[in-house]
Coordinates of C-alpha atoms in Angstrom, one line a residue:
M1 CA -54.7 16.7 88.8
A2 CA -51.3 18.3 87.5
D3 CA -52.0 20.6 84.7
Y4 CA -50.6 19.5 81.1
K5 CA -49.5 22.2 78.3
P6 CA -49.3 20.9 74.6
M7 CA -46.2 20.5 73.5
E8 CA -44.3 23.1 71.7
R9 CA -43.5 22.2 68.0
F10 CA -39.3 22.0 67.7
P11 CA -38.3 25.0 65.5
N12 CA -37.6 24.1 61.8
E13 CA -34.2 25.8 61.8
G14 CA -31.6 24.0 59.6
G15 CA -34.6 22.2 57.8
D16 CA -34.4 23.9 54.4
K17 CA -31.0 23.2 54.3
V18 CA -31.3 19.4 55.0
T19 CA -33.4 19.3 52.1
D20 CA -31.2 21.4 49.6
D21 CA -28.1 18.4 50.7
V22 CA -30.3 15.7 49.9
S23 CA -31.5 17.3 46.7
H24 CA -27.7 18.0 46.0
L25 CA -26.9 14.7 46.9
A26 CA -29.2 12.6 44.4
E27 CA -28.0 15.1 41.9
Q28 CA -24.6 13.9 42.3
I29 CA -25.7 10.2 42.6
S30 CA -27.4 10.6 39.4
E31 CA -24.4 12.3 37.8
F32 CA -22.0 9.4 39.3
S33 CA -24.1 7.0 37.9
D34 CA -24.1 8.3 34.5
I35 CA -20.0 9.3 34.8
N36 CA -20.2 5.2 36.1
R37 CA -22.3 3.9 32.6
R38 CA -19.9 5.8 30.8
L39 CA -16.9 4.7 32.3
R40 CA -18.3 1.0 32.2
R41 CA -19.2 1.8 28.0
K42 CA -15.4 3.2 27.4
I43 CA -13.8 0.4 29.4
F44 CA -16.3 -2.3 27.2
D45 CA -15.4 -0.4 24.2
L46 CA -11.5 -0.4 24.9
Y47 CA -11.9 -3.9 25.8
T48 CA -13.1 -4.5 22.5
V49 CA -11.2 -2.7 20.5
F50 CA -8.1 -4.7 22.1
E51 CA -9.4 -7.7 21.3
I52 CA -10.1 -6.7 17.7
S53 CA -6.6 -5.7 17.4
R54 CA -5.3 -8.8 18.8
N55 CA -7.2 -10.8 16.4
L56 CA -6.5 -8.3 13.3
S57 CA -3.0 -8.6 13.6
S58 CA -3.5 -12.2 12.9
M59 CA -5.5 -12.1 10.3
L60 CA -4.6 -11.8 6.6
N61 CA -7.1 -12.1 4.4
T62 CA -9.1 -8.6 3.5
E63 CA -12.5 -10.2 3.8
S64 CA -12.5 -11.9 7.0
L65 CA -10.7 -8.8 8.5
I66 CA -14.0 -6.1 6.7
N67 CA -16.5 -9.2 7.5
G68 CA -15.7 -9.1 11.4
I69 CA -15.7 -5.2 11.9
L70 CA -18.9 -5.1 10.3
L71 CA -20.8 -7.5 12.7
T72 CA -18.8 -5.5 15.4
C73 CA -20.0 -2.3 14.5
M74 CA -23.9 -3.9 14.1
G75 CA -23.5 -5.5 17.4
Q76 CA -21.9 -3.1 19.6
I77 CA -23.3 0.2 18.4
G78 CA -26.8 -1.8 17.8
V79 CA -27.3 -0.2 14.3
K80 CA -29.9 -1.9 11.6
G81 CA -27.3 -2.1 8.6
V82 CA -23.4 -1.1 7.6
V83 CA -21.8 -0.8 4.4
I84 CA -17.8 -0.3 3.8
F85 CA -16.2 0.9 0.8
T86 CA -12.7 0.5 0.2
T87 CA -10.2 1.9 -2.4
D88 CA -9.3 0.1 -5.7
N89 CA -5.7 -0.8 -6.5
D90 CA -5.4 2.5 -8.8
Y91 CA -6.6 4.6 -5.7
K92 CA -8.9 6.5 -7.8
Y93 CA -12.5 5.2 -6.0
L94 CA -13.9 3.9 -2.9
T95 CA -15.9 0.5 -4.1
N96 CA -16.3 -2.9 -3.7
P97 CA -19.1 -2.3 -1.0
R98 CA -19.4 -5.3 1.4
S99 CA -22.7 -4.7 4.0
K100 CA -24.3 -6.3 6.7
G101 CA -28.0 -5.7 7.2
I102 CA -28.3 -3.5 3.7
D103 CA -29.4 -5.1 0.6
I104 CA -25.8 -5.6 -1.6
E105 CA -27.7 -5.7 -4.9
S106 CA -28.7 -2.1 -4.6
L107 CA -25.2 -0.9 -3.5
K108 CA -23.2 -3.4 -6.1
N109 CA -22.5 -0.8 -8.9
T110 CA -22.1 2.2 -6.3
S111 CA -18.6 3.7 -6.1
I112 CA -17.2 7.0 -4.9
K113 CA -14.7 8.9 -6.3
L114 CA -11.2 9.9 -4.3
N115 CA -11.7 13.4 -5.0
S116 CA -15.3 13.5 -4.4
P117 CA -16.9 16.3 -1.9
L118 CA -17.6 13.6 0.1
A119 CA -14.2 11.7 0.2
R120 CA -12.9 15.3 0.8
V121 CA -14.6 16.1 3.8
L122 CA -14.5 12.6 5.5
L123 CA -10.5 12.7 5.0
K124 CA -10.2 16.2 6.2
S125 CA -12.5 15.3 9.6
A126 CA -10.6 12.4 10.3
K127 CA -13.0 11.3 12.5
P128 CA -16.7 10.0 11.9
L129 CA -19.5 12.5 10.7
T130 CA -23.5 12.3 11.6
S131 CA -25.8 12.8 8.5
V132 CA -26.6 16.4 10.1
Q133 CA -22.8 17.5 9.9
L134 CA -22.3 15.8 6.3
S135 CA -25.5 17.6 5.3
S136 CA -24.4 21.2 6.4
L137 CA -21.0 20.5 4.7
L138 CA -22.1 19.3 1.9
S139 CA -25.1 21.4 1.6
K140 CA -24.0 22.6 -2.3
H141 CA -23.5 19.0 -3.6
K142 CA -26.6 17.3 -4.1
K143 CA -25.6 14.2 -5.4
E144 CA -23.8 13.3 -2.5
L145 CA -26.7 14.1 -0.2
D146 CA -29.0 12.1 -2.7
F147 CA -26.5 9.2 -1.8
L148 CA -26.8 9.9 1.9
N149 CA -30.6 10.0 1.8
T150 CA -30.9 7.0 -0.3
F151 CA -29.2 4.6 1.9
N152 CA -30.8 6.4 4.9
I153 CA -27.2 6.5 6.0
K154 CA -26.7 8.5 9.5
L155 CA -23.0 8.2 10.0
A156 CA -20.2 7.9 8.1
A157 CA -16.5 7.1 9.8
P158 CA -13.5 7.1 7.8
M159 CA -10.8 4.9 7.4
I160 CA -7.5 6.6 7.2
M161 CA -3.9 5.8 6.9
R162 CA -0.7 8.1 7.4
S163 CA 1.5 7.8 4.4
P164 CA 4.8 6.0 6.0
S165 CA 7.1 8.0 3.3
Q166 CA 5.3 11.4 3.6
D167 CA 3.4 13.8 6.0
N168 CA 0.2 13.2 5.0
F169 CA -2.9 10.8 4.9
R170 CA -4.7 8.7 2.9
L171 CA -8.5 7.8 2.8
L172 CA -8.2 4.1 2.4
G173 CA -12.2 3.5 3.3
V174 CA -15.2 4.5 4.5
L175 CA -17.8 2.9 6.7
F176 CA -21.2 4.2 6.5
L177 CA -23.6 3.4 9.2
L178 CA -27.8 3.3 9.2
E179 CA -29.8 4.2 12.0
K180 CA -29.8 2.7 15.6
I181 CA -32.4 -0.2 16.4
T182 CA -33.4 2.0 19.4
K183 CA -33.7 5.1 16.8
A184 CA -31.5 7.2 19.4
D185 CA -29.1 9.3 18.4
F186 CA -25.0 8.8 18.3
Y187 CA -23.2 9.0 21.6
E188 CA -19.9 10.6 21.8
D189 CA -19.0 7.3 22.8
D190 CA -20.0 5.8 19.6
I191 CA -17.8 8.4 17.6
E192 CA -14.5 7.6 19.6
F193 CA -15.2 3.8 19.4
L194 CA -15.7 4.1 15.7
T195 CA -12.7 6.5 15.3
L196 CA -10.7 3.5 17.1
L197 CA -12.0 0.8 15.1
M198 CA -11.2 2.7 12.1
N199 CA -7.7 3.5 13.0
Q200 CA -7.2 -0.1 13.7
L201 CA -9.2 -1.5 10.9
A202 CA -6.6 0.7 8.4
V203 CA -3.4 -0.7 10.2
A204 CA -4.8 -4.0 9.4
L205 CA -6.0 -3.9 6.1
E206 CA -2.8 -2.2 4.8
N207 CA -0.6 -4.9 6.5
A208 CA -3.2 -7.5 4.7
R209 CA -2.6 -5.6 1.4
L210 CA 1.2 -6.0 1.7
Y211 CA 0.8 -9.5 2.5
E212 CA -1.0 -10.0 -0.4
I213 CA 1.3 -8.4 -2.8
E214 CA 3.9 -10.7 -1.6
H215 CA 2.1 -13.5 -1.9
L216 CA 1.4 -12.6 -5.6
M217 CA 5.0 -11.5 -5.9
N218 CA 5.9 -15.4 -4.9
E219 CA 3.8 -16.7 -7.4
E220 CA 4.6 -14.9 -10.1
I221 CA 8.5 -15.8 -9.3
K222 CA 7.3 -19.6 -9.0
R223 CA 5.6 -19.2 -12.4
T224 CA 8.2 -17.6 -14.0
Q225 CA 10.7 -20.8 -12.9
K226 CA 8.4 -22.7 -14.1
L227 CA 8.1 -20.7 -17.6
L228 CA 11.8 -21.0 -17.5
V229 CA 12.3 -24.7 -16.7
E230 CA 9.7 -25.5 -19.8
S231 CA 11.5 -22.8 -22.1
E232 CA 15.0 -24.4 -21.4
K233 CA 13.5 -27.7 -22.2
M234 CA 12.3 -26.5 -25.5
A235 CA 15.1 -24.7 -26.5
A236 CA 17.4 -27.8 -26.0
L237 CA 15.0 -29.6 -28.3
G238 CA 15.1 -26.8 -30.6
K239 CA 18.7 -27.3 -30.4
L240 CA 18.8 -31.1 -31.0
S241 CA 16.1 -30.5 -33.9
A242 CA 18.6 -28.3 -35.5
S243 CA 21.6 -30.7 -35.1
I244 CA 19.5 -33.8 -36.6
A245 CA 18.1 -31.5 -39.4
H246 CA 21.7 -30.3 -40.6
E247 CA 22.8 -34.0 -40.5
V248 CA 19.6 -35.2 -42.1
N249 CA 18.9 -32.6 -44.9
N250 CA 22.2 -33.2 -47.0
P251 CA 21.1 -37.1 -47.7
L252 CA 17.7 -36.2 -47.9
G253 CA 18.6 -34.0 -51.0
I254 CA 20.9 -36.7 -52.4
I255 CA 18.3 -38.9 -52.1
N256 CA 15.7 -36.5 -54.0
N257 CA 18.1 -36.0 -56.6
Y258 CA 18.6 -39.5 -57.6
L259 CA 14.9 -40.4 -57.5
Q260 CA 14.3 -37.4 -60.1
I261 CA 16.9 -39.0 -62.2
L262 CA 15.1 -41.9 -62.2
S263 CA 11.9 -40.6 -62.5
M264 CA 13.1 -39.4 -66.0
Q265 CA 14.4 -42.9 -67.3
T266 CA 12.0 -44.7 -69.7
M267 CA 10.0 -47.3 -67.1
P268 CA 8.3 -50.2 -68.8
D269 CA 5.9 -50.2 -65.7
D270 CA 3.5 -47.5 -64.9
V271 CA 3.0 -48.8 -61.4
Y272 CA 7.0 -48.3 -61.1
K273 CA 6.6 -44.8 -61.8
N274 CA 3.7 -44.5 -59.4
Y275 CA 6.3 -46.0 -56.6
I276 CA 8.7 -43.4 -57.6
K277 CA 6.1 -40.9 -57.1
I278 CA 5.2 -42.0 -54.0
L279 CA 8.7 -41.8 -52.7
K280 CA 9.1 -38.3 -54.1
D281 CA 6.0 -37.3 -52.2
E282 CA 7.0 -39.2 -48.8
V283 CA 10.8 -37.2 -49.5
K284 CA 9.1 -34.1 -49.7
R285 CA 7.0 -34.3 -46.7
I286 CA 10.4 -35.5 -44.9
A287 CA 12.3 -32.4 -45.8
G288 CA 9.0 -30.2 -45.0
I289 CA 9.5 -31.8 -41.5
V290 CA 13.0 -31.0 -41.3
R291 CA 12.5 -27.2 -42.7
Q292 CA 10.0 -26.5 -39.8
L293 CA 12.3 -28.2 -37.3
L294 CA 15.1 -25.6 -38.6
D295 CA 12.5 -22.9 -38.1
F296 CA 11.2 -24.2 -34.3
Y297 CA 15.0 -23.6 -33.7
K298 CA 15.1 -19.9 -34.5
P299 CA 14.2 -18.1 -31.5
E300 CA 11.1 -16.1 -31.4
Q301 CA 11.6 -12.7 -32.9
E302 CA 10.9 -10.8 -29.6
Q303 CA 10.2 -7.4 -29.5
V304 CA 13.7 -5.2 -29.7
G305 CA 13.5 -1.9 -28.4
D306 CA 15.3 0.4 -26.6
V307 CA 16.2 -1.3 -23.2
D308 CA 18.0 0.6 -19.9
L309 CA 20.0 -1.7 -18.0
R310 CA 19.9 0.1 -15.2
K311 CA 16.0 0.1 -15.1
I312 CA 15.7 -4.0 -15.9
L313 CA 18.6 -5.1 -13.4
P314 CA 17.2 -3.4 -10.2
E315 CA 13.6 -4.8 -11.2
T316 CA 15.1 -8.6 -11.7
L317 CA 17.0 -8.3 -8.5
E318 CA 13.3 -7.1 -7.0
L319 CA 11.7 -10.3 -7.8
L320 CA 14.3 -12.1 -6.1
S321 CA 14.9 -9.8 -2.9
N322 CA 12.3 -12.1 -0.7
Q323 CA 14.8 -15.2 -1.7
L324 CA 18.2 -13.7 -1.6
S325 CA 17.3 -12.2 2.0
K326 CA 16.4 -15.7 3.3
S327 CA 19.4 -16.8 2.1
R328 CA 21.4 -14.1 3.6
I329 CA 23.0 -13.2 0.2
V330 CA 24.1 -9.5 -0.3
V331 CA 23.7 -7.7 -3.9
R332 CA 26.1 -5.1 -4.9
L333 CA 24.9 -3.0 -8.0
D334 CA 27.7 -0.7 -9.6
I335 CA 26.1 0.5 -12.8
D336 CA 28.1 3.6 -14.5
R337 CA 26.4 6.6 -15.3
D338 CA 26.9 6.7 -19.0
V339 CA 25.7 3.3 -19.8
P340 CA 23.7 4.1 -23.1
L341 CA 20.4 2.3 -24.0
I342 CA 21.0 -0.8 -26.0
K343 CA 18.7 -2.3 -28.8
A344 CA 17.7 -5.6 -27.1
S345 CA 14.7 -7.7 -25.6
A346 CA 14.2 -6.7 -22.3
E347 CA 12.5 -10.1 -21.4
K348 CA 14.7 -12.2 -23.0
L349 CA 17.8 -10.4 -20.8
K350 CA 16.0 -10.5 -17.8
Q351 CA 15.7 -14.1 -18.1
V352 CA 19.6 -14.0 -18.5
F353 CA 19.9 -12.1 -15.3
L354 CA 17.4 -14.2 -13.4
N355 CA 19.1 -17.2 -14.3
L356 CA 22.7 -16.5 -13.5
I357 CA 21.9 -14.9 -10.2
M358 CA 19.5 -17.9 -9.2
N359 CA 22.6 -19.7 -10.4
S360 CA 24.9 -18.1 -7.9
K361 CA 22.3 -18.6 -5.1
Y362 CA 22.2 -21.8 -5.5
F363 CA 26.0 -22.4 -4.8
M364 CA 25.8 -19.9 -1.9
P365 CA 23.2 -21.5 0.1
E366 CA 24.0 -20.1 3.6
S367 CA 25.3 -16.6 2.6
G368 CA 27.5 -14.9 0.2
E369 CA 27.9 -11.7 -1.9
I370 CA 26.4 -10.9 -5.7
K371 CA 28.5 -8.5 -7.3
I372 CA 27.1 -6.9 -10.9
R373 CA 28.6 -4.3 -12.5
I374 CA 27.8 -2.6 -15.8
I375 CA 30.3 -0.4 -18.2
K376 CA 29.8 1.2 -21.3
N377 CA 33.0 0.1 -23.9
T378 CA 32.2 1.3 -27.0
P379 CA 30.6 0.1 -29.5
N380 CA 29.3 -2.7 -26.3
V381 CA 28.3 -2.9 -23.0
E382 CA 29.8 -4.9 -20.7
I383 CA 28.3 -7.0 -17.4
E384 CA 29.9 -8.8 -14.9
I385 CA 28.0 -11.0 -12.3
S386 CA 30.4 -12.4 -9.5
D387 CA 29.7 -14.5 -6.5
T388 CA 31.7 -15.6 -3.4
G389 CA 30.6 -19.4 -4.1
P390 CA 32.9 -22.6 -4.3
G391 CA 33.9 -21.7 -8.0
I392 CA 33.6 -24.1 -10.9
P393 CA 35.9 -27.1 -11.1
E394 CA 38.4 -26.4 -14.1
E395 CA 37.8 -29.4 -15.9
N396 CA 34.1 -28.2 -15.7
L397 CA 34.7 -24.6 -17.1
S398 CA 34.5 -25.7 -21.0
K399 CA 31.3 -27.7 -20.5
I400 CA 29.3 -24.8 -18.6
F401 CA 27.1 -24.2 -21.6
E402 CA 26.7 -27.2 -23.2
P403 CA 23.0 -28.6 -23.1
F404 CA 22.0 -31.0 -20.6
F405 CA 25.3 -30.4 -18.6
T406 CA 24.7 -29.6 -14.7
T407 CA 26.9 -30.0 -11.3
K408 CA 23.7 -29.6 -9.4
K409 CA 23.2 -33.0 -7.9
G410 CA 19.4 -34.1 -9.0
D411 CA 18.4 -30.5 -8.8
G412 CA 19.4 -29.3 -12.6
T413 CA 18.1 -29.8 -15.7
G414 CA 21.6 -28.6 -17.3
L415 CA 19.8 -26.0 -19.4
G416 CA 19.7 -22.8 -17.9
L417 CA 23.0 -21.8 -18.8
F418 CA 22.6 -23.3 -22.2
V419 CA 19.4 -21.2 -22.9
C420 CA 21.8 -17.8 -21.2
Y421 CA 24.1 -18.4 -24.3
G422 CA 21.7 -18.9 -26.6
I423 CA 19.8 -15.6 -25.6
I424 CA 23.6 -13.6 -25.9
Q425 CA 24.4 -15.1 -29.1
W426 CA 20.7 -14.3 -30.4
H427 CA 21.4 -10.5 -29.2
R428 CA 25.1 -10.9 -31.1
G429 CA 26.7 -10.5 -27.8
N430 CA 29.3 -13.0 -25.8
I431 CA 29.3 -14.6 -22.8
T432 CA 31.9 -16.3 -20.8
V433 CA 32.7 -17.5 -17.4
R434 CA 35.9 -17.5 -14.9
N435 CA 37.2 -18.9 -11.7
N436 CA 37.7 -15.9 -9.1
V437 CA 41.5 -15.4 -8.0
D438 CA 40.2 -15.8 -4.1
K439 CA 36.6 -17.7 -4.5
G440 CA 33.7 -17.8 -6.5
T441 CA 33.2 -17.1 -10.2
T442 CA 32.4 -14.4 -12.6
F443 CA 30.1 -14.3 -15.7
H444 CA 31.0 -11.7 -18.6
I445 CA 28.5 -10.7 -20.6
T446 CA 29.5 -8.3 -23.7
L447 CA 26.1 -7.1 -25.4
P448 CA 26.2 -4.3 -28.7
I449 CA 24.9 -1.3 -28.1
T450 CA 23.7 -1.4 -31.3
R451 CA 22.2 -4.6 -32.4
K452 CA 21.9 -5.7 -36.7
D453 CA 19.3 -8.1 -37.6
D454 CA 20.1 -10.8 -40.1

């Protein structure tokens, strides 16, 4: 029978190395898994920011923008609540809090000064700061710390916009976040996501603000034009009332005189005298109405003061800039440097300039040019407003300032130039119109530098 020897164990050479390799590989897999997780989070964050940016570019309502951002932050980062403060119109406070997951009543009267330590710290950092970082930076400012602790704020993300005309930055708002639902700390990914999000929101809010300003300006122009039409109608009524009063007042005076003579004669019948008295009372009443009509025509006593034509003309053009631009009308303004202040009503003169410029625009619907020139010609200031429109037929030049005369078929009231004429006359000035040699018309206005009231 054969002899068998026990098998010797293989030597363990290299065994430790394999174990180390496996351990190292496991570490790499874990590291790659973490990198993969962060990469997937980064891709998701960037996609979210991209989608938000695309949506924000088409949203011009401020409240809709902010509401969308608040919901996104809560869902993406998983916090219990968020609140955002934005700057007021005077750029002095962060105010008007809007929130999700936080009782807004507790924040309703809360505001943050833009020069406060909290606002300055966030502007300087230009990125989100955790409550730990804020506590360290604001350790000497109890009021700021009390605010953060009262509402249990764990992260503050500033919304910053670079000034287009200056090399500096403006704080437009701050987003405050409560703790996460999981009570976990904020990751670096959260900070980067919020930084991107706040940058997008800053641009979107600025665009929305500019849109709202343009909308308000357009509404103001419409309102001004409506008031202008109404004032034209009232001025025309006043003019007609004055004409009627002039024609009626004289015969009324004669009637009144004859009635006085009749009343002084001996009358056999007391009833007859009573009738005379009634007639006199009625005549007085009619005369009172006439006086009221005369008073009605007098232009209201506008506040007269020092008026800078170099200021109010550009202001008028600014109001009309959008309409003139759409009609491709170029305005050239030439004002002599030595044009002085004049005694006048700024609002009345703006009304004249607005009317004349809109009149020129009407007759240049496709494109054209308006030239405005102001010179000093002591004791007056002279203003010329010229256009490159079709001009005025010669037979109409003498009628252009008459009430109800218009060449705007179906559009005009025939009162605009009539009102302009009345305003310039009220200023003791003069307004004329002429056709240019090549094309278009020129309105020439003369205004006294100093105004003497009657």
